[in-house]
Coordinates of C-alpha atoms in Angstrom, one line a residue:
X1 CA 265.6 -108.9 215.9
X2 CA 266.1 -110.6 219.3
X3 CA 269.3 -111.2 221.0
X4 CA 271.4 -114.7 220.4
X5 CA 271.2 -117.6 223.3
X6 CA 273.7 -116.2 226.0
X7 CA 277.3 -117.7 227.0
X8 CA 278.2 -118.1 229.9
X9 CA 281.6 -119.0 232.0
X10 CA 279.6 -119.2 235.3
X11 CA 276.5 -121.6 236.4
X12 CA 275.4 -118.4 238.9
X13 CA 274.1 -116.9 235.7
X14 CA 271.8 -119.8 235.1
X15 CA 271.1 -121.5 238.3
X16 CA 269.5 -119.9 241.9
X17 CA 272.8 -119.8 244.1
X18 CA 270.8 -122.7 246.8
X19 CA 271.3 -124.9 243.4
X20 CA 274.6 -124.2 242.8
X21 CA 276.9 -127.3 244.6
X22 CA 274.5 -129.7 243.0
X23 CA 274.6 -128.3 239.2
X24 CA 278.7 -127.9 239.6
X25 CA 278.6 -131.4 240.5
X26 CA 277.1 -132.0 237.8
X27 CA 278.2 -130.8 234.9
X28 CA 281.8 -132.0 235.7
X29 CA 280.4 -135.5 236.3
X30 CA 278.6 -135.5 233.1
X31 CA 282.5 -133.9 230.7
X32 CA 284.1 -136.9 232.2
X33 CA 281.4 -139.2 231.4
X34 CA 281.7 -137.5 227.9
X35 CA 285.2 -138.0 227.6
X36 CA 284.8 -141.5 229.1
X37 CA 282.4 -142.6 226.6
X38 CA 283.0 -141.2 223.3
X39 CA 287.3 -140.5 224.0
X40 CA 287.7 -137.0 222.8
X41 CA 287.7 -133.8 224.7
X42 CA 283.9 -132.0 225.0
X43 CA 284.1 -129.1 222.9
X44 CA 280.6 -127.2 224.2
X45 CA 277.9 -127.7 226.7
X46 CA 274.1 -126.3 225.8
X47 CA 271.0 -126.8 228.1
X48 CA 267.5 -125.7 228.0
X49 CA 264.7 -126.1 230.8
X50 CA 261.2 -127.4 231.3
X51 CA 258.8 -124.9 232.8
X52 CA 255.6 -124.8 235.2
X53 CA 252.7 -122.3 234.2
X54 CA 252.0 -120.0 236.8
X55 CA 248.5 -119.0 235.8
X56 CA 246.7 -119.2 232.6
X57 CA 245.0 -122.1 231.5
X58 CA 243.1 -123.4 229.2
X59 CA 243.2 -119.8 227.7
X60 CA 245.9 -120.3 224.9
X61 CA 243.8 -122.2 222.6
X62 CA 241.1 -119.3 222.8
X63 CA 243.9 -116.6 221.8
X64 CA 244.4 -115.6 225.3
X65 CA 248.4 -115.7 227.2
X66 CA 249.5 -117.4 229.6
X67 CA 252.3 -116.9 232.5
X68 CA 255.2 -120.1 232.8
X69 CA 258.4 -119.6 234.0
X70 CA 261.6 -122.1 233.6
X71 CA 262.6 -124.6 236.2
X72 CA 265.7 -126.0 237.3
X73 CA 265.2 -129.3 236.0
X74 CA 266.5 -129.3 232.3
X75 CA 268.4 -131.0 229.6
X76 CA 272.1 -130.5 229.2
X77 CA 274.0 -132.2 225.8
X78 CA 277.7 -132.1 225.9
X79 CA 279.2 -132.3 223.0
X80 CA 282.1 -132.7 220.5
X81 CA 282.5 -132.7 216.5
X82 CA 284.4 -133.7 213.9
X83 CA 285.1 -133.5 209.9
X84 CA 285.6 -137.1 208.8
X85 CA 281.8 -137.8 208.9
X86 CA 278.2 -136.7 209.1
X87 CA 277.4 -139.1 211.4
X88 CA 275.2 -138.3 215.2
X89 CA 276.2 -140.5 217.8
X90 CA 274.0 -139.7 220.4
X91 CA 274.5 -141.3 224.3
X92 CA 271.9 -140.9 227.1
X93 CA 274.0 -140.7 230.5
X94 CA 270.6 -142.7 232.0
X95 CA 271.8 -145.5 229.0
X96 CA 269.4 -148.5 230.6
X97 CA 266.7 -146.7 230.3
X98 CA 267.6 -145.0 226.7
X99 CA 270.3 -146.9 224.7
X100 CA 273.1 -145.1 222.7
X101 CA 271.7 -144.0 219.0
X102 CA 273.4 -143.2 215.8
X103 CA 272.1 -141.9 212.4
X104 CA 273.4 -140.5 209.8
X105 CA 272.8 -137.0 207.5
X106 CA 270.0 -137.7 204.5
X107 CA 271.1 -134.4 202.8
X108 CA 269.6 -131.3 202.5
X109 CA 265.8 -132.4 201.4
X110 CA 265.8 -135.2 203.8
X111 CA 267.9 -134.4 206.8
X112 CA 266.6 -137.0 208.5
X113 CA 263.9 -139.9 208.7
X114 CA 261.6 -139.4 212.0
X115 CA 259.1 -142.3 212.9
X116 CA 257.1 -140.7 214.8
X117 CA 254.7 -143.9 215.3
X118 CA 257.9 -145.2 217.4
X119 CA 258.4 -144.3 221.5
X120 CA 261.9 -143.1 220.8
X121 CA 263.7 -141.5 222.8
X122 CA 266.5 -140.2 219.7
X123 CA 263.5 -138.6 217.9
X124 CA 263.4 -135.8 220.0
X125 CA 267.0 -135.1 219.6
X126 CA 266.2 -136.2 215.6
X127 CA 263.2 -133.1 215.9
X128 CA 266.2 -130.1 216.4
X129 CA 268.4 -131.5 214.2
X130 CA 265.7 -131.7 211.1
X131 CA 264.6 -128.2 212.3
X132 CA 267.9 -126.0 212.3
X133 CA 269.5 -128.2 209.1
X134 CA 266.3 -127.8 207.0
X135 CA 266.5 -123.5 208.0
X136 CA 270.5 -123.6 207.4
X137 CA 270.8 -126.3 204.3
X138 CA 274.5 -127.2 204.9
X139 CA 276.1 -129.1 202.1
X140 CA 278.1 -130.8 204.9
X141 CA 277.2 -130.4 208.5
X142 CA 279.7 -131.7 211.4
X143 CA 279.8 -135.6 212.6
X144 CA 278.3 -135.4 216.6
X145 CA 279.3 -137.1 219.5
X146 CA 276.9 -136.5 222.5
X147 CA 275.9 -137.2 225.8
X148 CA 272.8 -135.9 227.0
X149 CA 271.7 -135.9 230.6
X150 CA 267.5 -134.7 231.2
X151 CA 266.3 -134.2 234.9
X152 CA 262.7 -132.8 233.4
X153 CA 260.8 -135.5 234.8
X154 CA 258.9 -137.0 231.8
X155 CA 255.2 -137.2 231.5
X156 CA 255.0 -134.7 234.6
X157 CA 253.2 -132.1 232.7
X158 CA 256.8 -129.8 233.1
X159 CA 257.6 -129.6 229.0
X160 CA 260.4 -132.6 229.0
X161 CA 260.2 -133.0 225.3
X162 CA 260.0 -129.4 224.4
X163 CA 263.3 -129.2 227.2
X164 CA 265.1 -132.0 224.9
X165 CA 263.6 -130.2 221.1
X166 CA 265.4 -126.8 222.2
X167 CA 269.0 -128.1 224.0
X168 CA 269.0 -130.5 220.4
X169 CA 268.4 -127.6 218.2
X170 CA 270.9 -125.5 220.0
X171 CA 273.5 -128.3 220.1
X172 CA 273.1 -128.3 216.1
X173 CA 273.9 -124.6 216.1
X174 CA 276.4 -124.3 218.3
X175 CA 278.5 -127.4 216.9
X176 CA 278.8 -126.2 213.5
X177 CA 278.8 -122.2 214.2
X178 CA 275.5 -120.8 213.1
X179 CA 274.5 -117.5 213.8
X180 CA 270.5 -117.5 215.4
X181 CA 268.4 -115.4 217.6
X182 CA 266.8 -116.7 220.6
X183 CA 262.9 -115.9 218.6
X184 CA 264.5 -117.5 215.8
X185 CA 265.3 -120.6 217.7
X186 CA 262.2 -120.9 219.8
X187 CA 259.6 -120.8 216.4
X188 CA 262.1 -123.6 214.7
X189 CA 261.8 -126.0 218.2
X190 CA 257.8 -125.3 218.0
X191 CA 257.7 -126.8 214.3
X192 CA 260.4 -128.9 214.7
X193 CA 258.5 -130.7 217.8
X194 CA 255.6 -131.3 215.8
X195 CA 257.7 -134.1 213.9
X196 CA 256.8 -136.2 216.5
X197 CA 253.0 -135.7 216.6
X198 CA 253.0 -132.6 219.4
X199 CA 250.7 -130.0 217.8
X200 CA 251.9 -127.3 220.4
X201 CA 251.4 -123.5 220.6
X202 CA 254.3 -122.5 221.5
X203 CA 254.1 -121.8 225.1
X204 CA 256.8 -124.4 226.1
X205 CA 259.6 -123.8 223.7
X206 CA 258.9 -119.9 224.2
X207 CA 259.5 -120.3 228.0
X208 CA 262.4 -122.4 227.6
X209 CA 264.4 -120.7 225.3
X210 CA 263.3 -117.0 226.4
X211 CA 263.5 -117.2 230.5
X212 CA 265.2 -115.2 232.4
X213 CA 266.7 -115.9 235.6
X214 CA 264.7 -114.4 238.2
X215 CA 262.0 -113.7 235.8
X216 CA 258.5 -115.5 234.8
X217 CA 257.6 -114.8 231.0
X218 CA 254.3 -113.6 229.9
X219 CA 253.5 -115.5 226.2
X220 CA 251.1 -113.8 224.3
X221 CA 250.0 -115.9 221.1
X222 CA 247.9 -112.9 218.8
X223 CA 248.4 -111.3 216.6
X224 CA 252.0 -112.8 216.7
X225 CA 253.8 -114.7 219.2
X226 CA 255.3 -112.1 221.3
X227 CA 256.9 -112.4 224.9
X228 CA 258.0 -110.3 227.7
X229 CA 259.6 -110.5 230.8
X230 CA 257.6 -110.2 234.6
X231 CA 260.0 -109.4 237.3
X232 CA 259.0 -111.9 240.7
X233 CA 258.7 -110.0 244.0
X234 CA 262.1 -109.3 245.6
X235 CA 260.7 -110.8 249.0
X236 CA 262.2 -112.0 252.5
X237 CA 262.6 -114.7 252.8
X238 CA 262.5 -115.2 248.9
X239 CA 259.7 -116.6 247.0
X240 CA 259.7 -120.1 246.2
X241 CA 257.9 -122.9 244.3
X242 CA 257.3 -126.8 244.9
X243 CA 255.6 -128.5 241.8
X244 CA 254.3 -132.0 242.2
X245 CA 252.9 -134.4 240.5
X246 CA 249.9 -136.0 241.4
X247 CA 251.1 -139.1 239.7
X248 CA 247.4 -139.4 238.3
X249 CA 247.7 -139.5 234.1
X250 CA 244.8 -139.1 231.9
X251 CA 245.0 -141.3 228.8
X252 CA 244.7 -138.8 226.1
X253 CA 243.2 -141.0 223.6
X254 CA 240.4 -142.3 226.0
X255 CA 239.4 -139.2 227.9
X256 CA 239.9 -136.1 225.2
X257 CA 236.8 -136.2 223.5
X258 CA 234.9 -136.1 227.5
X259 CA 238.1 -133.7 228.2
X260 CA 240.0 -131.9 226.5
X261 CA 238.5 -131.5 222.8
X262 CA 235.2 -130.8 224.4
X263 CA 236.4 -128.2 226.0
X264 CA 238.1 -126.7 222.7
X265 CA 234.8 -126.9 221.0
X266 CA 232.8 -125.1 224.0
X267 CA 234.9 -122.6 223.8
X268 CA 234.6 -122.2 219.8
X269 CA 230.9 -122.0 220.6
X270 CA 230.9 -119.5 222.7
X271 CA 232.8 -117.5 220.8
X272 CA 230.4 -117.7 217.8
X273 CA 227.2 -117.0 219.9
X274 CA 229.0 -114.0 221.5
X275 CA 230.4 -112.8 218.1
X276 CA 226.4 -113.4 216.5
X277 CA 224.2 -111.2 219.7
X278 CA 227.0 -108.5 220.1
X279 CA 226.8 -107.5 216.1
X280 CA 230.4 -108.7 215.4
X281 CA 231.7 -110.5 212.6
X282 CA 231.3 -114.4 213.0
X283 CA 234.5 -115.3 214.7
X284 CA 235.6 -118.5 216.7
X285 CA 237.7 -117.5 219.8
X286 CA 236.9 -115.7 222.9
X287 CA 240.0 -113.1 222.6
X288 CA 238.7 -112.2 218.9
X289 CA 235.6 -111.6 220.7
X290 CA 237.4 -109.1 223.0
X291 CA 239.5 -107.2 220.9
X292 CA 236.9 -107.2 217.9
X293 CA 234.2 -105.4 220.8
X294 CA 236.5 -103.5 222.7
X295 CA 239.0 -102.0 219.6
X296 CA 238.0 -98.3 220.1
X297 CA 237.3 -98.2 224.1
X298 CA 238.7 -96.5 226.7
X299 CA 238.6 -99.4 229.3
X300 CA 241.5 -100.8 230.5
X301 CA 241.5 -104.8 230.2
X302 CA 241.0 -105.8 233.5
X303 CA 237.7 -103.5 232.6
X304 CA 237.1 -105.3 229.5
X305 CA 237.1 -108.5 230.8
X306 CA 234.6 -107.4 233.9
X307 CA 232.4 -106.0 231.3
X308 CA 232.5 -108.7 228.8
X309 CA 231.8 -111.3 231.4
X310 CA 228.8 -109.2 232.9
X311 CA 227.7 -109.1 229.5
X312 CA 227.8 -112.5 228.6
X313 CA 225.8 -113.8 231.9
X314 CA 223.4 -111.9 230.3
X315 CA 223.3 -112.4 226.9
X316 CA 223.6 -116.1 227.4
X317 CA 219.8 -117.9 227.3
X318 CA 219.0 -119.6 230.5
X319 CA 219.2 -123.4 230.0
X320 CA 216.3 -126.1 230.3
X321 CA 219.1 -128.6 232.0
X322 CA 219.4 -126.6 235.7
X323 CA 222.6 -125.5 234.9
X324 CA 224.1 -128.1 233.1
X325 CA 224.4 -126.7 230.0
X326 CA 222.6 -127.1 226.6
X327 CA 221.7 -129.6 223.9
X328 CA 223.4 -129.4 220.1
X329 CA 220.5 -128.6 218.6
X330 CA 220.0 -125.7 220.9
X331 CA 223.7 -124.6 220.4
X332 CA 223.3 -124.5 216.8
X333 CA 219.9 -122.4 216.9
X334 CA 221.8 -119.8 219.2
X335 CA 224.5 -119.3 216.8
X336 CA 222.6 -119.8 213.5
X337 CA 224.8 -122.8 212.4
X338 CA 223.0 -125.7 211.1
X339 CA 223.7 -129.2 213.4
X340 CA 225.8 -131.2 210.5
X341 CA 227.8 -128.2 209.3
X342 CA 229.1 -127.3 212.9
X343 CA 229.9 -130.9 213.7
X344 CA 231.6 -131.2 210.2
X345 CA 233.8 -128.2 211.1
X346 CA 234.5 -128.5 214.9
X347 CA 233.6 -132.3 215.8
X348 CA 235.1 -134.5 213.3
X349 CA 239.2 -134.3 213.3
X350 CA 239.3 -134.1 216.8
X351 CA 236.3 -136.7 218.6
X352 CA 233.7 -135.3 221.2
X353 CA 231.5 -137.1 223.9
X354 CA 229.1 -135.1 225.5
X355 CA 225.4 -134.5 225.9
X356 CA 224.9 -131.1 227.0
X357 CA 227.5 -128.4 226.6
X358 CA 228.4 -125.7 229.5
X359 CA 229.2 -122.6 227.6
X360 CA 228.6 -120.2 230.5
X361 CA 231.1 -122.2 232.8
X362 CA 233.6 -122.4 230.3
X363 CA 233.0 -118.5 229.2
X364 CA 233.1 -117.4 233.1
X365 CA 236.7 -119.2 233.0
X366 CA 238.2 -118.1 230.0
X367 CA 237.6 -114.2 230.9
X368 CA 238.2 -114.5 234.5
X369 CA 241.6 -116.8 233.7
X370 CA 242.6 -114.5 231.0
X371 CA 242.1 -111.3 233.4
X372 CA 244.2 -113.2 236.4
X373 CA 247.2 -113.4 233.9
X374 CA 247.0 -109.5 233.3
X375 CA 246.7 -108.9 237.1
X376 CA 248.9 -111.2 238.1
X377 CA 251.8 -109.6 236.0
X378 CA 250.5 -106.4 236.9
X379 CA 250.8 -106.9 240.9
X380 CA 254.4 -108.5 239.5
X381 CA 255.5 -105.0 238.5
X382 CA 253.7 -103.0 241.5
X383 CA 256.1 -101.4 243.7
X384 CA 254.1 -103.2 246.4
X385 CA 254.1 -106.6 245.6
X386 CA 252.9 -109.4 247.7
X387 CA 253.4 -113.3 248.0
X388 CA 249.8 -112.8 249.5
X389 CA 248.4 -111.4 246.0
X390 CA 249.9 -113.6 243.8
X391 CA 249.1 -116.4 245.7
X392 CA 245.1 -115.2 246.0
X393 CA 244.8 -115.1 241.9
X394 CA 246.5 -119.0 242.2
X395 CA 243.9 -119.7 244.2
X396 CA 241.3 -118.5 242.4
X397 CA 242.5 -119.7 239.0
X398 CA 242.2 -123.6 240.5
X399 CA 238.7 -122.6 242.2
X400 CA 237.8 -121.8 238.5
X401 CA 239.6 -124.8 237.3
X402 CA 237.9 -127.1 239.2
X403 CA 234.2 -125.7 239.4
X404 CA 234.2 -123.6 236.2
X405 CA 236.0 -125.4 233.6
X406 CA 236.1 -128.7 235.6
X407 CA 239.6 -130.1 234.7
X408 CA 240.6 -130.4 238.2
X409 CA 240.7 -134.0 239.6
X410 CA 240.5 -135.3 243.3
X411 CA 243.8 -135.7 243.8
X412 CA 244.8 -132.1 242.7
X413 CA 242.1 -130.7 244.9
X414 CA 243.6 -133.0 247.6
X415 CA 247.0 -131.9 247.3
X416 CA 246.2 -128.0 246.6
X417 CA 244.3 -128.4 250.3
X418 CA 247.2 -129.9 252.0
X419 CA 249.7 -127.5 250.2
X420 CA 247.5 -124.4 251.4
X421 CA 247.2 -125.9 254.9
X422 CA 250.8 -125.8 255.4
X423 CA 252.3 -122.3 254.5
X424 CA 251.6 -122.6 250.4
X425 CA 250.2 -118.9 249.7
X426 CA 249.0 -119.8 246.3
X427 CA 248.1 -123.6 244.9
X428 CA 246.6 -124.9 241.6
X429 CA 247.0 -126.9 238.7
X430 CA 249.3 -126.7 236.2
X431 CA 249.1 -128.4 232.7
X432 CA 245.8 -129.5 231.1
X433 CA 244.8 -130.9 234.7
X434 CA 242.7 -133.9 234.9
X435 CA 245.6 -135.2 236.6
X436 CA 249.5 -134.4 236.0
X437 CA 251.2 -131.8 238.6
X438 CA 250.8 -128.9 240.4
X439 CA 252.4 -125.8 241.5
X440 CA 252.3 -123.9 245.2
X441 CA 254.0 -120.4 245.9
X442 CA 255.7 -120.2 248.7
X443 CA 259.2 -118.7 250.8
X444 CA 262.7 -120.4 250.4
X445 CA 262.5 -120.9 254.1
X446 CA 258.9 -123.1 254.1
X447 CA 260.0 -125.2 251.7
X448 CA 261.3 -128.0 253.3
X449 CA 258.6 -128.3 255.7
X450 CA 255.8 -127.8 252.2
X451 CA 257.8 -130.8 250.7
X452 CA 257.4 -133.5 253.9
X453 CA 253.9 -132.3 254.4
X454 CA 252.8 -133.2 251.1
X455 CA 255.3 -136.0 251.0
X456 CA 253.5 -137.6 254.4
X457 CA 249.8 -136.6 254.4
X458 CA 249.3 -137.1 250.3
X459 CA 252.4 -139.4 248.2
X460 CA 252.9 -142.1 251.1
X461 CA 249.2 -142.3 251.9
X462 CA 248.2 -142.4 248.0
X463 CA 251.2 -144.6 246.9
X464 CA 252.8 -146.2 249.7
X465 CA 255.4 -148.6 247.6
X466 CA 256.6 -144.7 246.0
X467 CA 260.3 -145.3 246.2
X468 CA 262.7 -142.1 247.7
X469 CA 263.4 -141.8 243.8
X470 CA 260.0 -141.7 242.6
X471 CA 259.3 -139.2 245.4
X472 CA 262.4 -137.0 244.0
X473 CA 261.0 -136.6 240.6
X474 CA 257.6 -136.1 241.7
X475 CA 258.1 -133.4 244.0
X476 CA 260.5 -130.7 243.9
X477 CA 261.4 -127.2 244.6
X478 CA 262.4 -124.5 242.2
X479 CA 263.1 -120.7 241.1
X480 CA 262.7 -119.2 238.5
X481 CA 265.2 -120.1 236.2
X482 CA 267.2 -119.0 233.2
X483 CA 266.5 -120.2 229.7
X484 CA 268.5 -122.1 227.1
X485 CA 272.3 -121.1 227.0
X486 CA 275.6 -122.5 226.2
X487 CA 278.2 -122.9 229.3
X488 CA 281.7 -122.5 228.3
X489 CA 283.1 -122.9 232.0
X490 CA 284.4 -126.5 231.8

């Protein structure tokens, strides 16, 4: 049984001390506005963060983990309740942009009505709610009155809605006194989220909910969704990180089937062709693969994956295309499938566009990534730990990104370049790519200087009517952060 979400009196325990004036501001700013708007004291205070992946990608679908860590940038609710209702009146302290919203209990089958066909900003908020009540089935839950303030940017690849899911479902909790563990909280807001059409694994409510201050979070998806905590060099100066956005979105519904499904499905048949020519039983995901062929070795992993990979480049036939991968037909001869009968099972929910398919790239990726996450938290742990080692595996993770698995995108490769160039020890991607943000290592002390190089040489050159405002949401600096808590210090 984990441990309940933590309490805490002071914003030290949450926030890096540099963050401190600004987040004191804050919060006593955003009780006033409370008491302001609704005309009752606040009663509690919960927030939960985005988060940036360090390194890992495009390895959680495969069975693989992945590294994130939480972010400054979160969502706070402050809230209040009372017994003469079971009414939610929810505010939004940006309240142009997302207008005030009330709803009302539906009782204990119901709980609530979600559209999720609607761009609402309440059905996130709507998402933890239906989660905790259908788990706790109160005959009478307490009438809300809330104020939430986000400063996740949204659509920045940073986890905004998985930010807003967890602070919601942990509002709902602490306003009528329910007793939850921090695991038990972080597999509702995965379901729960999924009320609004995000199928997600888990990575994003897991690092928001879970972080530690001072800590990144390893995620590990099989057999069972299992965390743990990787200390971050104690360095001097101390370690920092910048994420920005490239501002650069990839319309899911246009570009997923070139994209992102494809690359779900070449990884699915790689899986099956390695599983058929190394004797295993027929499985669909590169990490079965692995643990099925390595359950009785003596290897370590980073051994496994070296051998595995070696093995692959070999066992893999050479193509007719000159590299660029092979035909359908010839996929489903190399794993004994016929044509129809894969596409029924892996092409048909989710669309694909493609003519040939690069299995070799995608497997050299997968192992390689999945190895960098296991050496990456290893070198975490080493009494010897180095910006300069960390920042090497970054590197190499968007080198595979972009020539490997190809999700990288000329303005990430642009921005990675001008990062590097001026003191960033490790830069890459961070999200599905093909756009969205990305995240550079560096000291507390570079940071400024990081910020106005990629301010000047990329955002003002690529966007030059980006407003100061724009330019705050799209680039900022963070630690690592702690995850979701309730502050009782107001």
């Amino acid at each position: 049984m984990s441990s309940s979400v933590p309490s805490f009196d002071s914003l030290d325990k949450i926030y890096d001390p540099s963050a401190l004036l600004k987040q004191g501001a804050r919060y006593n700013n955003l009780v006033a506005q409370f008491e302001k708007l609704h005309g009752r004291k606040a009663e509690f205070v919960v927030r939960s963060p985005g988060r940036v992946n360090l390194i890992g990608e495009h390895i959680d679908y495969c069975g693989f983990g992945v590294l994130p860590m939480a972010i400054e940038r979160d969502v706070v609710i402050v809230g209040a309740t009372t017994d003469d209702d079971t009414k939610v009146r929810v505010a939004n302290s940006n309240e142009s942009k997302y207008p005030a919203r009330e709803f009302d209990y539906e009782g204990k089958e119901k709980v609530v009505t979600i559209d999720s066909s609607m761009l609402e900003w309440s059905n996130y908020f709507k998402c933890g709610y239906k989660g905790m009540l259908e788990k706790f089935q109160l005959d009478k839950p307490k009438g809300l009155f809330l104020l939430v303030d986000g400063t996740v940017p949204a659509g920045g690849g940073l986890s905004s809605s998985a930010a807003f899911v967890c602070a919601s479902a942990l509002a709902v909790v602490t306003a009528n006194k329910l007793d939850i563990s921090k695991t038990e909280l972080t597999e509702i807001a995965i379901v729960a989220e999924r009320n609004v059409g995000v199928n997600s694994g888990g990575m994003d409510q897991s690092a928001s909910v879970l972080s530690e201050k001072d800590f990144a979070l390893h995620v590990e998806f099989v057999p069972k969704l299992h965390t743990s905590l990787v200390p971050l060099p104690k360095t001097t100066p101390k370690l920092a990180f910048i994420i920005a956005n490239t501002l650069v979105t990839a319309d899911k519904f246009v570009t997923a089937p070139r994209n992102y499904n494809l690359r779900v499905v070449e990884t699915h048949m790689a899986a099956l062709f390695l599983s058929k020519v190394l004797g295993l039983p027929s499985v669909d995901t590169l990490k079965e693969v692995y643990d099925l062929y390595y359950k009785d070795s003596k290897l370590n992993e980073i051994e496994r994956f070296s051998d595995l990979l070696a093995k692959a480049i070999e066992l893999f036939p050479k193509d007719n295309t000159n590299g660029n991968g092979y035909t359908l037909e010839e996929v489903a001869e190399m794993i004994g499938v016929p044509v129809q009968e894969f596409q029924d099972k892996y092409m048909t929910r989710f669309p694909v566009e493609t003519d040939y398919f690069r299995l070799v790239q995608r497997t050299k990726h997968v192992l390689s990534e999945a190895s960098r996450v296991i050496e990456f938290h290893a070198a975490c742990e080493s009494s010897d730990a180095s910006l300069k080692t960390l920042g090497d595996l970054m590197n190499a993770s968007q080198d595979s990104c972009r020539d490997l698995f190809m999700c990288s995108c000329p303005e990430i490769n642009q921005v990675c370049e001008i990062a590097r160039n001026h003191g960033s020890y490790g830069s890459r991607l961070s999200g599905a790519g093909w756009g969205g943000s990305t995240v550079h290592l560096t000291t507390e002390d570079n940071v400024p200087k990081l910020i106005e190089a990629i301010k000047n040489e990329f955002y003002r050159k690529a966007y030059p009517n980006i407003t100061e405002e724009e330019l705050d949401d799209a680039i900022i600096a963070t630690k690592p952060c702690g995850g979701a808590a309730i502050y009782t210090g107001f």
